[in-house]
Amino acid sequence: MMHPWAPLLLAFLLAAGSAQAEAKAELAHGAELLAPFKRELKATLTEGLASGPVAAIGACRLKAPEIATAHSRDGIRIGRTSHRLRNPANVAPEWVAPILAEYVTEASARNPRVVPLANDRTGYTEPILVQPPCLTCHGEALAPAVAAQIAELYPDDSAVGFRLGDLRGAFWVEFANPK
Ligand code: HEC
C-alpha cells in the first residue's frame, strides 16, 4: 500500500524540481543578457590600451557608463559595482549590496546568483575577478603617469592595490520575469 504521505512527498519533489529548473533558466538568462555588455567593455578596454594606459583610462571613463546605459533598455538594467569603488556612481544597487558583501568575505560563494525582486523582476549577479590586464590600473604598483591620471580624475579612488585573482566587484542585471 502507498504510504499516506507519498502524494505529498511527490508534490513537494515536483515543486522543488520545477523551482530548481526555473532558477537554472534565470541564471542562464542573466548570463545571456550580461554577455554583450562584458564583450563591449572588454573591446573598449583593449582598444583603449592599444593607445596606452593613460588614454585607456579616458576611454573607460567616457565609454563604460555609456555602454551600461546602452544595454539598459527594454526593462533591463545592467551595471557593474565594487566594494572598492573607483567611480562613486558605480555604487551597488540595494539588492546587490548583500551579495557583494558575501562575495567579499567568502571566496567559495563567488558564483552567479539570481534573486527575486519587486514588481515581478529578477536580479542576476556575477563576481568580477582581477585578471592580468586589470593590474595596469587596479594593481599594487601603477606606472606614475597612470597613478597621476587616476588621482586627477578619481580623487576618492579605492580601486588600486588589487592582486591577480582578487575579487574586483560584481556585474549585475535586472530583468522582468517571463509572462
Ligand atoms: C586603463 C585602465 C584600466 C584598466 C586596464 C582596467 N580598468 Fe577598471 N576601471 C578603470 C576606470 C577609469 C574605471 C572607472 C570607470 C567609470 O568612471 O565608470 C574603472 C572601473 C572599474 C569597475 C567599476 C567599479 C568601480 O570601481 O567604479 C570595475 C568592476 C572594473 N573597473 C574592473 C576592471 C577589471 C576586471 C579589469 C581587467 C579586466 C579592469 N577594470 C581594467 C580603469 C581601468
Short mmCIF file of C-alpha atoms and ligand atoms in Angstrom, two decimals:
data_model
loop_
_atom_site.label_atom_id
_atom_site.label_comp_id
_atom_site.label_asym_id
_atom_site.label_seq_id
_atom_site.Cartn_x
_atom_site.Cartn_y
_atom_site.Cartn_z
CA MET A 1 0.00 0.00 0.00
CA MET A 2 1.16 3.50 -0.77
CA HIS A 3 2.34 5.43 2.25
CA PRO A 4 -0.22 8.15 3.08
CA TRP A 5 2.44 10.81 2.72
CA ALA A 6 3.65 9.65 -0.68
CA PRO A 7 1.48 12.01 -2.78
CA LEU A 8 2.58 14.91 -0.60
CA LEU A 9 6.21 13.96 -0.93
CA LEU A 10 5.82 13.61 -4.68
CA ALA A 11 4.16 17.01 -4.96
CA PHE A 12 6.96 18.50 -2.89
CA LEU A 13 9.66 16.92 -5.05
CA LEU A 14 7.97 18.07 -8.24
CA ALA A 15 7.67 21.62 -6.92
CA ALA A 16 11.29 21.63 -5.78
CA GLY A 17 12.35 20.28 -9.17
CA SER A 18 10.47 22.94 -11.07
CA ALA A 19 11.81 25.70 -8.80
CA GLN A 20 15.28 24.40 -9.50
CA ALA A 21 14.64 24.34 -13.23
CA GLU A 22 13.30 27.89 -13.03
CA ALA A 23 16.39 29.12 -11.15
CA LYS A 24 18.56 27.44 -13.76
CA ALA A 25 16.69 29.19 -16.58
CA GLU A 26 17.00 32.54 -14.78
CA LEU A 27 20.74 32.05 -14.29
CA ALA A 28 21.11 31.29 -17.98
CA HIS A 29 19.01 34.32 -18.94
CA GLY A 30 21.05 36.64 -16.70
CA ALA A 31 24.33 35.36 -18.14
CA GLU A 32 22.97 35.78 -21.65
CA LEU A 33 21.90 39.39 -21.05
CA LEU A 34 25.25 40.20 -19.49
CA ALA A 35 27.43 38.67 -22.21
CA PRO A 36 27.23 41.52 -24.79
CA PHE A 37 27.87 44.12 -22.05
CA LYS A 38 31.01 42.26 -20.97
CA ARG A 39 32.15 41.85 -24.57
CA GLU A 40 31.75 45.54 -25.32
CA LEU A 41 33.56 46.61 -22.14
CA LYS A 42 36.42 44.30 -22.96
CA ALA A 43 36.65 45.55 -26.55
CA THR A 44 36.70 49.17 -25.34
CA LEU A 45 39.44 48.38 -22.84
CA THR A 46 41.54 46.51 -25.41
CA GLU A 47 41.10 49.30 -27.94
CA GLY A 48 41.97 51.91 -25.32
CA LEU A 49 45.04 50.03 -24.13
CA ALA A 50 46.35 49.95 -27.70
CA SER A 51 46.88 53.73 -27.31
CA GLY A 52 48.50 53.29 -23.88
CA PRO A 53 47.11 53.01 -20.37
CA VAL A 54 46.60 56.75 -19.79
CA ALA A 55 44.46 57.03 -22.93
CA ALA A 56 42.64 53.85 -21.88
CA ILE A 57 41.64 55.45 -18.58
CA GLY A 58 39.93 58.22 -20.55
CA ALA A 59 38.18 55.64 -22.74
CA CYS A 60 36.94 53.71 -19.66
CA ARG A 61 35.75 56.89 -18.01
CA LEU A 62 33.74 58.03 -21.03
CA LYS A 63 32.61 54.77 -22.52
CA ALA A 64 31.94 52.45 -19.55
CA PRO A 65 28.90 54.41 -18.30
CA GLU A 66 27.67 54.84 -21.90
CA ILE A 67 27.91 51.11 -22.52
CA ALA A 68 25.93 50.39 -19.34
CA THR A 69 23.23 52.86 -20.40
CA ALA A 70 23.08 51.43 -23.92
CA HIS A 71 22.49 47.94 -22.55
CA SER A 72 19.88 49.12 -20.03
CA ARG A 73 16.71 49.11 -22.15
CA ASP A 74 13.52 47.13 -22.71
CA GLY A 75 13.06 46.82 -18.95
CA ILE A 76 16.62 45.59 -18.46
CA ARG A 77 19.05 47.37 -16.16
CA ILE A 78 22.70 46.43 -16.21
CA GLY A 79 25.83 47.64 -14.44
CA ARG A 80 28.99 46.84 -12.50
CA THR A 81 29.93 47.71 -8.99
CA SER A 82 32.60 47.11 -6.39
CA HIS A 83 33.30 47.06 -2.66
CA ARG A 84 36.27 49.29 -3.53
CA LEU A 85 34.97 51.84 -5.97
CA ARG A 86 36.80 54.00 -8.40
CA ASN A 87 33.76 55.91 -9.62
CA PRO A 88 31.25 56.55 -6.81
CA ALA A 89 28.47 56.49 -9.44
CA ASN A 90 29.01 52.71 -9.66
CA VAL A 91 27.72 52.12 -6.13
CA ALA A 92 25.84 48.82 -5.77
CA PRO A 93 22.03 48.84 -6.07
CA GLU A 94 20.42 47.95 -2.75
CA TRP A 95 19.67 44.34 -3.67
CA VAL A 96 23.25 43.75 -4.90
CA ALA A 97 24.98 45.03 -1.75
CA PRO A 98 24.45 41.93 0.45
CA ILE A 99 25.51 39.58 -2.35
CA LEU A 100 28.63 41.66 -2.98
CA ALA A 101 29.40 41.50 0.76
CA GLU A 102 29.15 37.71 0.61
CA TYR A 103 31.40 37.57 -2.45
CA VAL A 104 33.94 39.62 -0.49
CA THR A 105 34.01 37.51 2.67
CA GLU A 106 33.52 34.06 1.17
CA ALA A 107 35.67 33.05 -1.78
CA SER A 108 33.64 29.84 -2.19
CA ALA A 109 30.46 31.95 -2.56
CA ARG A 110 31.75 33.66 -5.70
CA ASN A 111 29.27 32.16 -8.12
CA PRO A 112 26.46 33.64 -10.22
CA ARG A 113 23.23 34.29 -8.31
CA VAL A 114 19.60 35.03 -9.02
CA VAL A 115 17.31 36.78 -6.57
CA PRO A 116 13.62 37.66 -6.82
CA LEU A 117 13.00 41.43 -6.96
CA ALA A 118 9.85 43.51 -6.54
CA ASN A 119 7.41 44.01 -9.45
CA ASP A 120 7.87 40.53 -10.87
CA ARG A 121 11.51 41.11 -11.70
CA THR A 122 14.67 39.07 -11.19
CA GLY A 123 18.21 40.15 -10.31
CA TYR A 124 21.33 38.37 -11.52
CA THR A 125 24.89 38.88 -10.27
CA GLU A 126 28.29 37.59 -11.30
CA PRO A 127 31.60 38.10 -9.47
CA ILE A 128 34.41 40.01 -11.25
CA LEU A 129 37.92 38.73 -10.59
CA VAL A 130 41.20 40.54 -11.29
CA GLN A 131 42.95 39.31 -14.44
CA PRO A 132 46.43 40.27 -15.66
CA PRO A 133 45.45 43.32 -17.80
CA CYS A 134 43.48 44.82 -14.89
CA LEU A 135 46.65 45.27 -12.83
CA THR A 136 47.79 48.17 -15.02
CA CYS A 137 45.07 50.36 -13.49
CA HIS A 138 43.94 48.44 -10.40
CA GLY A 139 47.15 46.74 -9.24
CA GLU A 140 49.63 47.37 -6.46
CA ALA A 141 52.33 49.13 -8.47
CA LEU A 142 50.97 51.59 -11.04
CA ALA A 143 53.13 53.48 -13.52
CA PRO A 144 53.50 57.07 -12.26
CA ALA A 145 51.60 58.55 -15.24
CA VAL A 146 48.72 56.11 -14.67
CA ALA A 147 48.60 56.84 -10.94
CA ALA A 148 48.62 60.59 -11.62
CA GLN A 149 45.79 60.38 -14.15
CA ILE A 150 43.65 58.26 -11.82
CA ALA A 151 44.29 60.61 -8.89
CA GLU A 152 43.24 63.56 -11.02
CA LEU A 153 40.03 62.01 -12.38
CA TYR A 154 39.06 59.98 -9.30
CA PRO A 155 40.22 61.80 -6.16
CA ASP A 156 38.37 59.26 -3.95
CA ASP A 157 39.66 56.18 -5.77
CA SER A 158 39.67 52.96 -3.70
CA ALA A 159 40.27 50.64 -6.65
CA VAL A 160 44.04 50.11 -6.51
CA GLY A 161 46.15 47.58 -4.64
CA PHE A 162 44.44 44.51 -6.11
CA ARG A 163 46.28 41.28 -6.85
CA LEU A 164 45.69 38.69 -9.54
CA GLY A 165 42.61 36.60 -8.70
CA ASP A 166 41.26 39.07 -6.12
CA LEU A 167 37.60 39.94 -6.17
CA ARG A 168 37.28 43.24 -8.03
CA GLY A 169 33.49 43.59 -7.79
CA ALA A 170 30.33 42.30 -9.44
CA PHE A 171 28.27 42.60 -12.59
CA TRP A 172 24.53 42.88 -12.05
CA VAL A 173 21.43 42.65 -14.27
CA GLU A 174 17.74 43.24 -13.55
CA PHE A 175 15.10 41.83 -15.86
CA ALA A 176 11.35 41.20 -15.96
CA ASN A 177 10.17 37.64 -15.34
CA PRO A 178 8.73 35.95 -18.42
CA LYS A 179 4.92 36.13 -18.56
C1 HEC B 1 43.27 51.56 -18.44
C2 HEC B 1 42.98 51.47 -17.06
C3 HEC B 1 42.05 50.36 -16.60
C4 HEC B 1 42.21 49.01 -16.79
C5 HEC B 1 43.33 48.29 -17.52
C6 HEC B 1 41.08 48.39 -16.12
N1 HEC B 1 40.29 49.33 -15.55
FE1 HEC B 1 38.66 49.01 -14.38
N2 HEC B 1 38.33 50.97 -14.28
C7 HEC B 1 39.12 51.96 -14.83
C8 HEC B 1 38.46 53.24 -14.71
C9 HEC B 1 38.99 54.57 -15.22
C10 HEC B 1 37.23 52.99 -14.06
C11 HEC B 1 36.12 53.98 -13.72
C12 HEC B 1 35.12 54.00 -14.90
C13 HEC B 1 33.97 54.89 -14.64
O1 HEC B 1 34.20 56.09 -14.42
O2 HEC B 1 32.83 54.38 -14.67
C14 HEC B 1 37.18 51.55 -13.81
C15 HEC B 1 36.12 50.94 -13.18
C16 HEC B 1 36.02 49.58 -12.98
C17 HEC B 1 34.90 48.93 -12.32
C18 HEC B 1 33.61 49.58 -11.83
C19 HEC B 1 33.57 49.79 -10.36
C20 HEC B 1 34.34 50.99 -9.90
O3 HEC B 1 35.28 50.78 -9.11
O4 HEC B 1 34.00 52.14 -10.29
C21 HEC B 1 35.18 47.60 -12.32
C22 HEC B 1 34.33 46.49 -11.74
C23 HEC B 1 36.45 47.44 -13.01
N3 HEC B 1 36.95 48.65 -13.37
C24 HEC B 1 37.05 46.21 -13.23
C25 HEC B 1 38.15 46.04 -14.05
C26 HEC B 1 38.64 44.75 -14.46
C27 HEC B 1 38.07 43.40 -14.04
C28 HEC B 1 39.72 44.97 -15.28
C29 HEC B 1 40.53 43.96 -16.05
C30 HEC B 1 39.79 43.10 -16.94
C31 HEC B 1 39.88 46.41 -15.37
N4 HEC B 1 38.91 47.02 -14.62
C32 HEC B 1 40.88 47.03 -16.09
C33 HEC B 1 40.34 51.77 -15.43
C34 HEC B 1 40.84 50.56 -15.82
#
